[in-house]
Structures are given as structure tokens and as C-alpha cells.
PDB file of C-alpha atoms in Angstrom:
ATOM      1  CA  MET A 614      16.877  12.645  28.370  1.00  0.00           C
ATOM      2  CA  VAL A 615      14.879  11.426  31.383  1.00  0.00           C
ATOM      3  CA  ALA A 616      11.876  13.423  30.254  1.00  0.00           C
ATOM      4  CA  SER A 617      12.159  11.979  26.752  1.00  0.00           C
ATOM      5  CA  CYS A 618      12.287   8.418  28.074  1.00  0.00           C
ATOM      6  CA  GLY A 619       9.340   9.145  30.340  1.00  0.00           C
ATOM      7  CA  GLU A 620       7.332  10.513  27.425  1.00  0.00           C
ATOM      8  CA  LEU A 621       8.204   7.451  25.353  1.00  0.00           C
ATOM      9  CA  VAL A 622       7.096   5.057  28.112  1.00  0.00           C
ATOM     10  CA  LEU A 623       3.925   7.087  28.631  1.00  0.00           C
ATOM     11  CA  SER A 624       3.162   6.973  24.905  1.00  0.00           C
ATOM     12  CA  VAL A 625       3.608   3.202  24.745  1.00  0.00           C
ATOM     13  CA  SER A 626       1.481   2.657  27.855  1.00  0.00           C
ATOM     14  CA  LEU A 627      -1.252   4.919  26.488  1.00  0.00           C
ATOM     15  CA  PHE A 628      -1.287   3.160  23.125  1.00  0.00           C
ATOM     16  CA  TRP A 629      -1.183  -0.225  24.867  1.00  0.00           C
ATOM     17  CA  THR A 630      -4.105   0.456  27.193  1.00  0.00           C
ATOM     18  CA  GLY A 631      -6.259   1.736  24.365  1.00  0.00           C
ATOM     19  CA  ALA A 632      -5.218  -1.144  22.126  1.00  0.00           C
ATOM     20  CA  VAL A 633      -6.071  -3.772  24.771  1.00  0.00           C
ATOM     21  CA  LEU A 634      -9.561  -2.311  25.247  1.00  0.00           C
ATOM     22  CA  CYS A 635     -10.219  -1.990  21.516  1.00  0.00           C
ATOM     23  CA  ASN A 636      -8.813  -5.405  20.644  1.00  0.00           C
ATOM     24  CA  THR A 637     -10.818  -7.100  23.413  1.00  0.00           C
ATOM     25  CA  VAL A 638     -13.987  -5.639  21.898  1.00  0.00           C
ATOM     26  CA  HIS A 639     -12.619  -6.610  18.482  1.00  0.00           C
ATOM     27  CA  VAL A 640     -12.261 -10.268  19.476  1.00  0.00           C
ATOM     28  CA  ILE A 641     -15.744 -10.330  21.037  1.00  0.00           C
ATOM     29  CA  VAL A 642     -17.406  -8.876  17.947  1.00  0.00           C
ATOM     30  CA  SER A 643     -15.388 -11.078  15.570  1.00  0.00           C
ATOM     31  CA  GLY A 644     -16.496 -14.201  17.405  1.00  0.00           C
ATOM     32  CA  MET A 645     -20.128 -13.105  17.243  1.00  0.00           C
ATOM     33  CA  VAL A 646     -19.926 -12.297  13.518  1.00  0.00           C
ATOM     34  CA  PHE A 647     -18.560 -15.747  12.760  1.00  0.00           C
ATOM     35  CA  HIS A 648     -21.330 -17.297  14.834  1.00  0.00           C
ATOM     36  CA  VAL A 649     -23.928 -15.287  12.904  1.00  0.00           C
ATOM     37  CA  LEU A 650     -22.521 -16.239   9.492  1.00  0.00           C
ATOM     38  CA  PHE A 651     -22.172 -19.875  10.477  1.00  0.00           C
ATOM     39  CA  GLN A 652     -25.724 -20.000  11.809  1.00  0.00           C
ATOM     40  CA  CYS A 653     -26.979 -18.508   8.531  1.00  0.00           C
ATOM     41  CA  GLY A 654     -25.521 -21.540   6.765  1.00  0.00           C
ATOM     42  CA  GLN A 655     -27.437 -23.980   8.962  1.00  0.00           C
ATOM     43  CA  GLU A 656     -30.929 -24.539   7.617  1.00  0.00           C
ATOM     44  CA  GLU A 657     -32.191 -25.848  10.940  1.00  0.00           C
ATOM     45  CA  SER A 658     -30.974 -22.785  12.830  1.00  0.00           C
ATOM     46  CA  SER A 659     -33.142 -19.726  12.437  1.00  0.00           C
ATOM     47  CA  SER A 660     -31.846 -17.611  15.311  1.00  0.00           C
ATOM     48  CA  LEU A 661     -28.609 -16.922  17.139  1.00  0.00           C
ATOM     49  CA  PRO A 662     -28.251 -18.602  20.551  1.00  0.00           C
ATOM     50  CA  PRO A 663     -28.586 -16.052  23.373  1.00  0.00           C
ATOM     51  CA  SER A 664     -25.364 -17.267  24.995  1.00  0.00           C
ATOM     52  CA  THR A 665     -23.194 -16.234  22.026  1.00  0.00           C
ATOM     53  CA  LEU A 666     -22.287 -12.842  23.502  1.00  0.00           C
ATOM     54  CA  VAL A 667     -21.464 -14.373  26.888  1.00  0.00           C
ATOM     55  CA  GLU A 668     -19.310 -17.077  25.306  1.00  0.00           C
ATOM     56  CA  SER A 669     -17.434 -14.572  23.143  1.00  0.00           C
ATOM     57  CA  LEU A 670     -16.870 -12.295  26.144  1.00  0.00           C
ATOM     58  CA  ARG A 671     -15.640 -15.156  28.325  1.00  0.00           C
ATOM     59  CA  TYR A 672     -13.326 -16.394  25.578  1.00  0.00           C
ATOM     60  CA  ALA A 673     -11.889 -12.903  25.011  1.00  0.00           C
ATOM     61  CA  VAL A 674     -11.113 -12.193  28.682  1.00  0.00           C
ATOM     62  CA  THR A 675      -9.787 -15.673  29.518  1.00  0.00           C
ATOM     63  CA  THR A 676      -8.364 -17.907  26.790  1.00  0.00           C
ATOM     64  CA  SER A 677      -7.416 -15.192  24.309  1.00  0.00           C
ATOM     65  CA  PHE A 678      -6.556 -12.382  26.716  1.00  0.00           C
ATOM     66  CA  GLY A 679      -2.851 -13.225  26.746  1.00  0.00           C
ATOM     67  CA  SER A 680      -2.658 -13.065  22.949  1.00  0.00           C
ATOM     68  CA  ILE A 681      -4.643  -9.811  22.988  1.00  0.00           C
ATOM     69  CA  CYS A 682      -2.277  -8.173  25.484  1.00  0.00           C
ATOM     70  CA  TYR A 683       0.820  -9.425  23.658  1.00  0.00           C
ATOM     71  CA  GLY A 684      -0.411  -8.303  20.262  1.00  0.00           C
ATOM     72  CA  SER A 685      -1.576  -4.963  21.667  1.00  0.00           C
ATOM     73  CA  LEU A 686       1.830  -4.296  23.223  1.00  0.00           C
ATOM     74  CA  PHE A 687       3.570  -5.146  19.963  1.00  0.00           C
ATOM     75  CA  THR A 688       1.303  -2.983  17.838  1.00  0.00           C
ATOM     76  CA  ALA A 689       1.487  -0.136  20.379  1.00  0.00           C
ATOM     77  CA  ALA A 690       5.292  -0.213  20.239  1.00  0.00           C
ATOM     78  CA  ILE A 691       5.219  -0.180  16.419  1.00  0.00           C
ATOM     79  CA  ARG A 692       2.791   2.758  16.351  1.00  0.00           C
ATOM     80  CA  THR A 693       4.938   4.690  18.820  1.00  0.00           C
ATOM     81  CA  LEU A 694       8.054   3.977  16.746  1.00  0.00           C
ATOM     82  CA  ARG A 695       6.278   5.132  13.596  1.00  0.00           C
ATOM     83  CA  TRP A 696       5.233   8.329  15.374  1.00  0.00           C
ATOM     84  CA  GLU A 697       8.829   8.950  16.544  1.00  0.00           C
ATOM     85  CA  ILE A 698      10.249   8.293  13.066  1.00  0.00           C
ATOM     86  CA  ARG A 699       7.849  10.796  11.508  1.00  0.00           C
ATOM     87  CA  GLY A 700       9.058  13.395  13.995  1.00  0.00           C
ATOM     88  CA  VAL A 701      12.689  12.661  13.109  1.00  0.00           C
ATOM     89  CA  ARG A 702      11.971  12.864   9.373  1.00  0.00           C
ATOM     90  CA  SER A 703      10.577  16.367   9.741  1.00  0.00           C
ATOM     91  CA  LYS A 704      13.794  17.549  11.412  1.00  0.00           C
ATOM     92  CA  ILE A 705      16.453  16.132   9.067  1.00  0.00           C
ATOM     93  CA  CYS A 706      15.226  17.260   5.669  1.00  0.00           C
ATOM     94  CA  GLY A 707      18.652  18.738   4.842  1.00  0.00           C
ATOM     95  CA  ASN A 708      20.686  15.551   5.403  1.00  0.00           C
ATOM     96  CA  GLU A 709      20.066  13.304   2.409  1.00  0.00           C
ATOM     97  CA  CYS A 710      22.080  10.321   3.696  1.00  0.00           C
ATOM     98  CA  LEU A 711      20.445  10.282   7.109  1.00  0.00           C
ATOM     99  CA  LEU A 712      17.045  10.878   5.531  1.00  0.00           C
ATOM    100  CA  CYS A 713      17.544   7.837   3.296  1.00  0.00           C
ATOM    101  CA  CYS A 714      18.339   5.668   6.329  1.00  0.00           C
ATOM    102  CA  VAL A 715      15.312   6.983   8.218  1.00  0.00           C
ATOM    103  CA  ASP A 716      13.068   6.381   5.199  1.00  0.00           C
ATOM    104  CA  PHE A 717      14.287   2.786   5.011  1.00  0.00           C
ATOM    105  CA  LEU A 718      13.493   2.323   8.700  1.00  0.00           C
ATOM    106  CA  PHE A 719      10.105   3.963   8.204  1.00  0.00           C
ATOM    107  CA  HIS A 720       9.195   1.612   5.342  1.00  0.00           C
ATOM    108  CA  LEU A 721      10.332  -1.343   7.476  1.00  0.00           C
ATOM    109  CA  VAL A 722       8.036  -0.222  10.280  1.00  0.00           C
ATOM    110  CA  GLU A 723       5.183   0.301   7.811  1.00  0.00           C
ATOM    111  CA  THR A 724       5.671  -3.290   6.631  1.00  0.00           C
ATOM    112  CA  LEU A 725       5.452  -4.512  10.218  1.00  0.00           C
ATOM    113  CA  VAL A 726       2.291  -2.471  10.745  1.00  0.00           C
ATOM    114  CA  ARG A 727       0.826  -3.972   7.598  1.00  0.00           C
ATOM    115  CA  PHE A 728       1.711  -7.512   8.703  1.00  0.00           C
ATOM    116  CA  PHE A 729       0.735  -7.301  12.381  1.00  0.00           C
ATOM    117  CA  ASN A 730      -2.692  -5.777  11.927  1.00  0.00           C
ATOM    118  CA  LYS A 731      -6.275  -6.044  13.163  1.00  0.00           C
ATOM    119  CA  TYR A 732      -7.021  -9.069  10.990  1.00  0.00           C
ATOM    120  CA  ALA A 733      -4.893 -11.238  13.268  1.00  0.00           C
ATOM    121  CA  TYR A 734      -7.417 -10.813  16.078  1.00  0.00           C
ATOM    122  CA  VAL A 735     -10.146 -12.388  13.956  1.00  0.00           C
ATOM    123  CA  GLN A 736      -8.006 -15.517  13.701  1.00  0.00           C
ATOM    124  CA  ILE A 737      -7.519 -15.365  17.476  1.00  0.00           C
ATOM    125  CA  ALA A 738     -11.274 -15.080  18.055  1.00  0.00           C
ATOM    126  CA  VAL A 739     -12.215 -17.942  15.733  1.00  0.00           C
ATOM    127  CA  TYR A 740      -9.371 -20.446  15.983  1.00  0.00           C
ATOM    128  CA  GLY A 741      -7.718 -19.537  19.296  1.00  0.00           C
ATOM    129  CA  LYS A 742      -4.271 -19.189  17.713  1.00  0.00           C
ATOM    130  CA  GLY A 743      -1.387 -17.195  19.139  1.00  0.00           C
ATOM    131  CA  PHE A 744      -0.875 -13.658  17.897  1.00  0.00           C
ATOM    132  CA  ASN A 745       2.215 -14.314  15.773  1.00  0.00           C
ATOM    133  CA  ARG A 746       0.668 -17.291  14.019  1.00  0.00           C
ATOM    134  CA  SER A 747      -2.637 -15.460  13.562  1.00  0.00           C
ATOM    135  CA  ALA A 748      -0.912 -12.479  11.954  1.00  0.00           C
ATOM    136  CA  ARG A 749       1.050 -14.722   9.588  1.00  0.00           C
ATOM    137  CA  ASP A 750      -1.969 -16.816   8.642  1.00  0.00           C
ATOM    138  CA  ALA A 751      -4.168 -13.773   8.016  1.00  0.00           C
ATOM    139  CA  TRP A 752      -1.523 -12.198   5.781  1.00  0.00           C
ATOM    140  CA  GLU A 753      -0.971 -15.441   3.836  1.00  0.00           C
ATOM    141  CA  LEU A 754      -4.725 -15.905   3.474  1.00  0.00           C
ATOM    142  CA  PHE A 755      -5.152 -12.471   1.923  1.00  0.00           C
ATOM    143  CA  GLN A 756      -2.168 -12.991  -0.350  1.00  0.00           C
ATOM    144  CA  SER A 757      -3.344 -16.387  -1.610  1.00  0.00           C
ATOM    145  CA  THR A 758      -6.977 -15.393  -2.237  1.00  0.00           C
ATOM    146  CA  GLY A 759      -6.372 -11.892  -3.591  1.00  0.00           C
ATOM    147  CA  VAL A 760      -8.650 -10.299  -0.971  1.00  0.00           C
ATOM    148  CA  GLU A 761      -5.739  -7.990  -0.178  1.00  0.00           C
ATOM    149  CA  ALA A 762      -6.804  -6.042  -3.274  1.00  0.00           C
ATOM    150  CA  LEU A 763     -10.103  -5.267  -1.547  1.00  0.00           C
ATOM    151  CA  VAL A 764      -8.483  -4.469   1.791  1.00  0.00           C
ATOM    152  CA  ALA A 765      -6.025  -2.068   0.149  1.00  0.00           C
ATOM    153  CA  TYR A 766      -8.892   0.116  -1.082  1.00  0.00           C
ATOM    154  CA  ASP A 767     -10.987  -0.122   2.090  1.00  0.00           C
ATOM    155  CA  CYS A 768     -11.907   3.342   3.417  1.00  0.00           C
ATOM    156  CA  SER A 769     -14.002   2.255   6.387  1.00  0.00           C
ATOM    157  CA  GLY A 770     -11.176   2.895   8.837  1.00  0.00           C
ATOM    158  CA  ALA A 771     -10.799   6.509   7.694  1.00  0.00           C
ATOM    159  CA  VAL A 772     -14.550   7.082   7.923  1.00  0.00           C
ATOM    160  CA  LEU A 773     -14.702   5.631  11.438  1.00  0.00           C
ATOM    161  CA  LEU A 774     -11.688   7.719  12.472  1.00  0.00           C
ATOM    162  CA  MET A 775     -13.458  10.847  11.261  1.00  0.00           C
ATOM    163  CA  GLY A 776     -16.500   9.837  13.286  1.00  0.00           C
ATOM    164  CA  THR A 777     -14.349   9.369  16.376  1.00  0.00           C
ATOM    165  CA  ILE A 778     -12.721  12.783  15.947  1.00  0.00           C
ATOM    166  CA  PHE A 779     -16.060  14.512  15.369  1.00  0.00           C
ATOM    167  CA  GLY A 780     -17.500  12.750  18.406  1.00  0.00           C
ATOM    168  CA  GLY A 781     -14.641  14.018  20.537  1.00  0.00           C
ATOM    169  CA  LEU A 782     -14.961  17.548  19.160  1.00  0.00           C
ATOM    170  CA  ILE A 783     -18.696  17.650  19.806  1.00  0.00           C
ATOM    171  CA  THR A 784     -18.250  16.326  23.343  1.00  0.00           C
ATOM    172  CA  GLY A 785     -15.412  18.760  24.094  1.00  0.00           C
ATOM    173  CA  SER A 786     -17.339  21.707  22.676  1.00  0.00           C
ATOM    174  CA  CYS A 787     -20.505  20.980  24.678  1.00  0.00           C
ATOM    175  CA  ILE A 788     -18.640  20.412  27.929  1.00  0.00           C
ATOM    176  CA  GLY A 789     -16.407  23.422  27.182  1.00  0.00           C
ATOM    177  CA  ILE A 790     -19.444  25.681  26.818  1.00  0.00           C
ATOM    178  CA  TRP A 791     -20.830  24.358  30.101  1.00  0.00           C
ATOM    179  CA  ALA A 792     -17.460  24.909  31.809  1.00  0.00           C
ATOM    180  CA  TRP A 793     -17.241  28.448  30.389  1.00  0.00           C
ATOM    181  CA  ILE A 794     -20.585  29.251  32.039  1.00  0.00           C
ATOM    182  CA  LYS A 795     -19.835  27.552  35.373  1.00  0.00           C
ATOM    183  CA  TYR A 796     -16.042  27.715  35.719  1.00  0.00           C
ATOM    184  CA  SER A 797     -14.587  30.231  33.292  1.00  0.00           C
ATOM    185  CA  ASP A 798     -11.016  29.693  34.533  1.00  0.00           C
ATOM    186  CA  ARG A 799     -11.005  25.948  33.758  1.00  0.00           C
ATOM    187  CA  VAL A 800     -12.440  25.873  30.251  1.00  0.00           C
ATOM    188  CA  ILE A 801      -9.334  24.506  28.496  1.00  0.00           C
ATOM    189  CA  MET A 802      -8.656  21.753  31.033  1.00  0.00           C
ATOM    190  CA  VAL A 803     -12.271  20.582  31.275  1.00  0.00           C
ATOM    191  CA  GLY A 804     -12.904  20.882  27.521  1.00  0.00           C
ATOM    192  CA  SER A 805      -9.764  18.998  26.507  1.00  0.00           C
ATOM    193  CA  THR A 806     -10.417  16.235  29.043  1.00  0.00           C
ATOM    194  CA  ALA A 807     -14.005  15.893  27.838  1.00  0.00           C
ATOM    195  CA  MET A 808     -12.835  15.754  24.209  1.00  0.00           C
ATOM    196  CA  LEU A 809     -10.356  12.985  25.031  1.00  0.00           C
ATOM    197  CA  MET A 810     -12.946  10.976  26.948  1.00  0.00           C
ATOM    198  CA  GLY A 811     -15.468  11.499  24.163  1.00  0.00           C
ATOM    199  CA  MET A 812     -13.015  10.216  21.572  1.00  0.00           C
ATOM    200  CA  VAL A 813     -12.285   7.154  23.712  1.00  0.00           C
ATOM    201  CA  LEU A 814     -15.966   6.298  24.194  1.00  0.00           C
ATOM    202  CA  VAL A 815     -16.943   6.968  20.574  1.00  0.00           C
ATOM    203  CA  GLY A 816     -13.865   5.044  19.441  1.00  0.00           C
ATOM    204  CA  LEU A 817     -14.934   1.990  21.428  1.00  0.00           C
ATOM    205  CA  GLY A 818     -18.301   2.182  19.703  1.00  0.00           C
ATOM    206  CA  MET A 819     -16.624   2.478  16.314  1.00  0.00           C
ATOM    207  CA  VAL A 820     -14.535  -0.614  17.062  1.00  0.00           C
ATOM    208  CA  VAL A 821     -17.719  -2.670  16.872  1.00  0.00           C
ATOM    209  CA  VAL A 822     -18.327  -1.547  13.290  1.00  0.00           C
ATOM    210  CA  GLU A 823     -14.667  -1.913  12.335  1.00  0.00           C
ATOM    211  CA  SER A 824     -14.535  -5.427  13.809  1.00  0.00           C
ATOM    212  CA  ALA A 825     -17.599  -6.480  11.838  1.00  0.00           C
ATOM    213  CA  VAL A 826     -16.062  -5.190   8.593  1.00  0.00           C
ATOM    214  CA  THR A 827     -12.764  -6.922   9.369  1.00  0.00           C
ATOM    215  CA  SER A 828     -14.507 -10.212  10.141  1.00  0.00           C
ATOM    216  CA  ILE A 829     -16.436 -10.067   6.866  1.00  0.00           C
ATOM    217  CA  TYR A 830     -13.165  -9.749   4.923  1.00  0.00           C
ATOM    218  CA  ILE A 831     -11.732 -12.771   6.730  1.00  0.00           C
ATOM    219  CA  CYS A 832     -14.929 -14.766   6.159  1.00  0.00           C
ATOM    220  CA  PHE A 833     -14.902 -13.897   2.474  1.00  0.00           C
ATOM    221  CA  ALA A 834     -11.301 -15.046   2.185  1.00  0.00           C
ATOM    222  CA  GLU A 835     -11.832 -18.219   4.234  1.00  0.00           C
ATOM    223  CA  ASP A 836     -15.127 -19.371   2.733  1.00  0.00           C
ATOM    224  CA  PRO A 837     -17.019 -17.089   0.304  1.00  0.00           C
ATOM    225  CA  LEU A 838     -20.083 -19.330   0.608  1.00  0.00           C
ATOM    226  CA  LEU A 839     -20.597 -18.027   4.161  1.00  0.00           C
ATOM    227  CA  ILE A 840     -21.138 -14.547   2.752  1.00  0.00           C
ATOM    228  CA  GLN A 841     -23.271 -15.878  -0.094  1.00  0.00           C
ATOM    229  CA  ARG A 842     -25.628 -17.702   2.274  1.00  0.00           C
ATOM    230  CA  TRP A 843     -25.813 -14.630   4.507  1.00  0.00           C
ATOM    231  CA  ASP A 844     -26.498 -12.056   1.754  1.00  0.00           C
ATOM    232  CA  ALA A 845     -26.347 -13.107  -1.897  1.00  0.00           C
ATOM    233  CA  ASP A 846     -26.464  -9.546  -3.261  1.00  0.00           C
ATOM    234  CA  PHE A 847     -23.627  -8.406  -1.017  1.00  0.00           C
ATOM    235  CA  PHE A 848     -21.604 -11.448  -2.047  1.00  0.00           C
ATOM    236  CA  THR A 849     -22.118 -10.593  -5.715  1.00  0.00           C
ATOM    237  CA  GLU A 850     -20.978  -7.007  -5.162  1.00  0.00           C
ATOM    238  CA  MET A 851     -17.851  -8.109  -3.286  1.00  0.00           C
ATOM    239  CA  SER A 852     -16.985 -10.678  -5.955  1.00  0.00           C
ATOM    240  CA  GLU A 853     -17.388  -8.158  -8.770  1.00  0.00           C
ATOM    241  CA  MET A 854     -15.329  -5.554  -6.918  1.00  0.00           C
ATOM    242  CA  LEU A 855     -12.566  -8.075  -6.219  1.00  0.00           C
ATOM    243  CA  HIS A 856     -12.534  -9.094  -9.897  1.00  0.00           C
ATOM    244  CA  ARG A 857     -12.207  -5.454 -11.002  1.00  0.00           C
ATOM    245  CA  ARG A 858      -9.436  -4.759  -8.492  1.00  0.00           C
ATOM    246  CA  LEU A 859      -7.454  -7.803  -9.597  1.00  0.00           C
ATOM    247  CA  GLN A 860      -7.872  -6.849 -13.253  1.00  0.00           C
ATOM    248  CA  HIS A 861      -6.712  -3.305 -12.495  1.00  0.00           C
ATOM    249  CA  ARG A 862      -3.675  -4.625 -10.619  1.00  0.00           C
ATOM    250  CA  SER A 863      -2.773  -6.967 -13.496  1.00  0.00           C
ATOM    251  CA  ALA A 864      -3.117  -4.151 -16.025  1.00  0.00           C
ATOM    252  CA  ARG A 865      -0.808  -1.913 -13.999  1.00  0.00           C
ATOM    253  CA  ALA A 866       1.743  -4.708 -13.658  1.00  0.00           C
ATOM    254  CA  ARG A 867       1.736  -5.292 -17.425  1.00  0.00           C
ATOM    255  CA  GLU A 868       2.123  -1.555 -18.007  1.00  0.00           C
ATOM    256  CA  VAL A 869       5.133  -1.392 -15.705  1.00  0.00           C
ATOM    257  CA  LEU A 870       6.763  -4.370 -17.403  1.00  0.00           C
ATOM    258  CA  THR A 871       6.120  -2.903 -20.845  1.00  0.00           C
ATOM    259  CA  THR A 872       7.573   0.479 -19.832  1.00  0.00           C
ATOM    260  CA  ALA A 873      10.639  -1.150 -18.303  1.00  0.00           C
TER     261      ALA A 873
END
């Protein structure tokens, strides 16, 4: 029991540390993206001020750092709970009653994950809100504008995750080959450590791309004209895609009602 509790605490702390690092970068990049889009809408401004990065970094590690740590701890606990529930589900396949209860808990956790997500940190970066209010406002914004239909079909996260895994595998393989030549008795330890470190470093790089994509969704929901002034063709593509997704959702809803 002690070992299990220790593993649980270690899992939460590991998720939390990684989440704090990633979300700090997330807030920095989100602030810069909003500055870029806002500057594009100002005719008299042709370039981004050089102090934008410094201001975003200072804001992330001072004013917003408490909200980042709080939100990261909450999301880390939810991810750990989801991981534990998946393990329990795989062990109780024969008990239908218990499986039903676990499935209900799993769907509840999935709802929390969907609500308290990365889009809250964009609200933190731009408006300086607390995490709970940012998460609620981001969710309500997507619901009211219909942008949730775009977010639901977004595959950028899966692509970036694949890139992170491949980066870790490449790093672990290269260092493992070097360790096999130099220290043949430590190949597994050195290779696995290198793979983990490679995934962490590549993941931090991928956060920059993910944060930019997330910020663009929020900007499109807040004020589509920001995207239009930045890139008219991209704005047209997003608008057309959103229109098709909403039409598809309405058609499915009518089909369900007709069948019922």
C-alpha cells in the first residue's frame, strides 16, 4: 500500500513538473501570438516591438505563475486519475456492475479534462484571469461561437505527440548505440534516460507550435477580424471549415431526432 501511494505521489509530481514547464511556455507563446495579431490590425505598426518576448516571459513567471501552478496541479491530478481508472477498467472486465460505475467515473473525468484544458492558459496570458475563470470562459466562448466544432476535429495535438515520441526514440537510439560501444553493460539505463530527456526537450519545442495553434483558435472565437487582418486566405479556410462542421453536426442531430 505504501509503495502504491508513493507511486501515485510520484506520478502526480512528475505530471505537475512537466505541466508547469509546458504551461509556462504556453502562456509566453500565447501572449506573443496575441501581440502579433493585434499589431497586424494596427496600420501604423509594421513590426513587433522587441520587448514583447521579455514582457511575456516576465508576465508568465510573475503575475500568472500562481495560476499556472494551480492549473497544472489540477490537470496533473486529473491525468493521473484518468490513467489509474484505465488500469482499473482493464482488470474488472468480468464485473458488469463495477465496470458501469468505473465507466461513469471515467466519463466524469473526461468531462473535467475537456473543461480544464490548454485553452484556459490563453485567457490567463491575455486577460490575467484566474485558472478557474479562464477555463470556464474559454469553454463558454467555444460553445457560444461554435468553434468547438473545429477544435473537436483538430489533429495537431496527435501530430505533435508523434513528433515528440519519434524525437525521444531517435535520441534514445543514438545514445544507446554510443553507450553500447563505450559501456556495453549500461545500454538500457543510458538509452532509456536519453529517450526520456529527448522526449522532454522535443516536447518543450512542440509546445511552442501547440500554443500558437491554441491561441489562433481563441483569437478566431474572440474576434475573427484579427485572423482576417493577419491572413485573409487562412481566415476564409477556417470560416468555410467551421461552416461545414456546423452543417454536419446539424445534419447528424436531425438524423438522430428522426430515427428516435
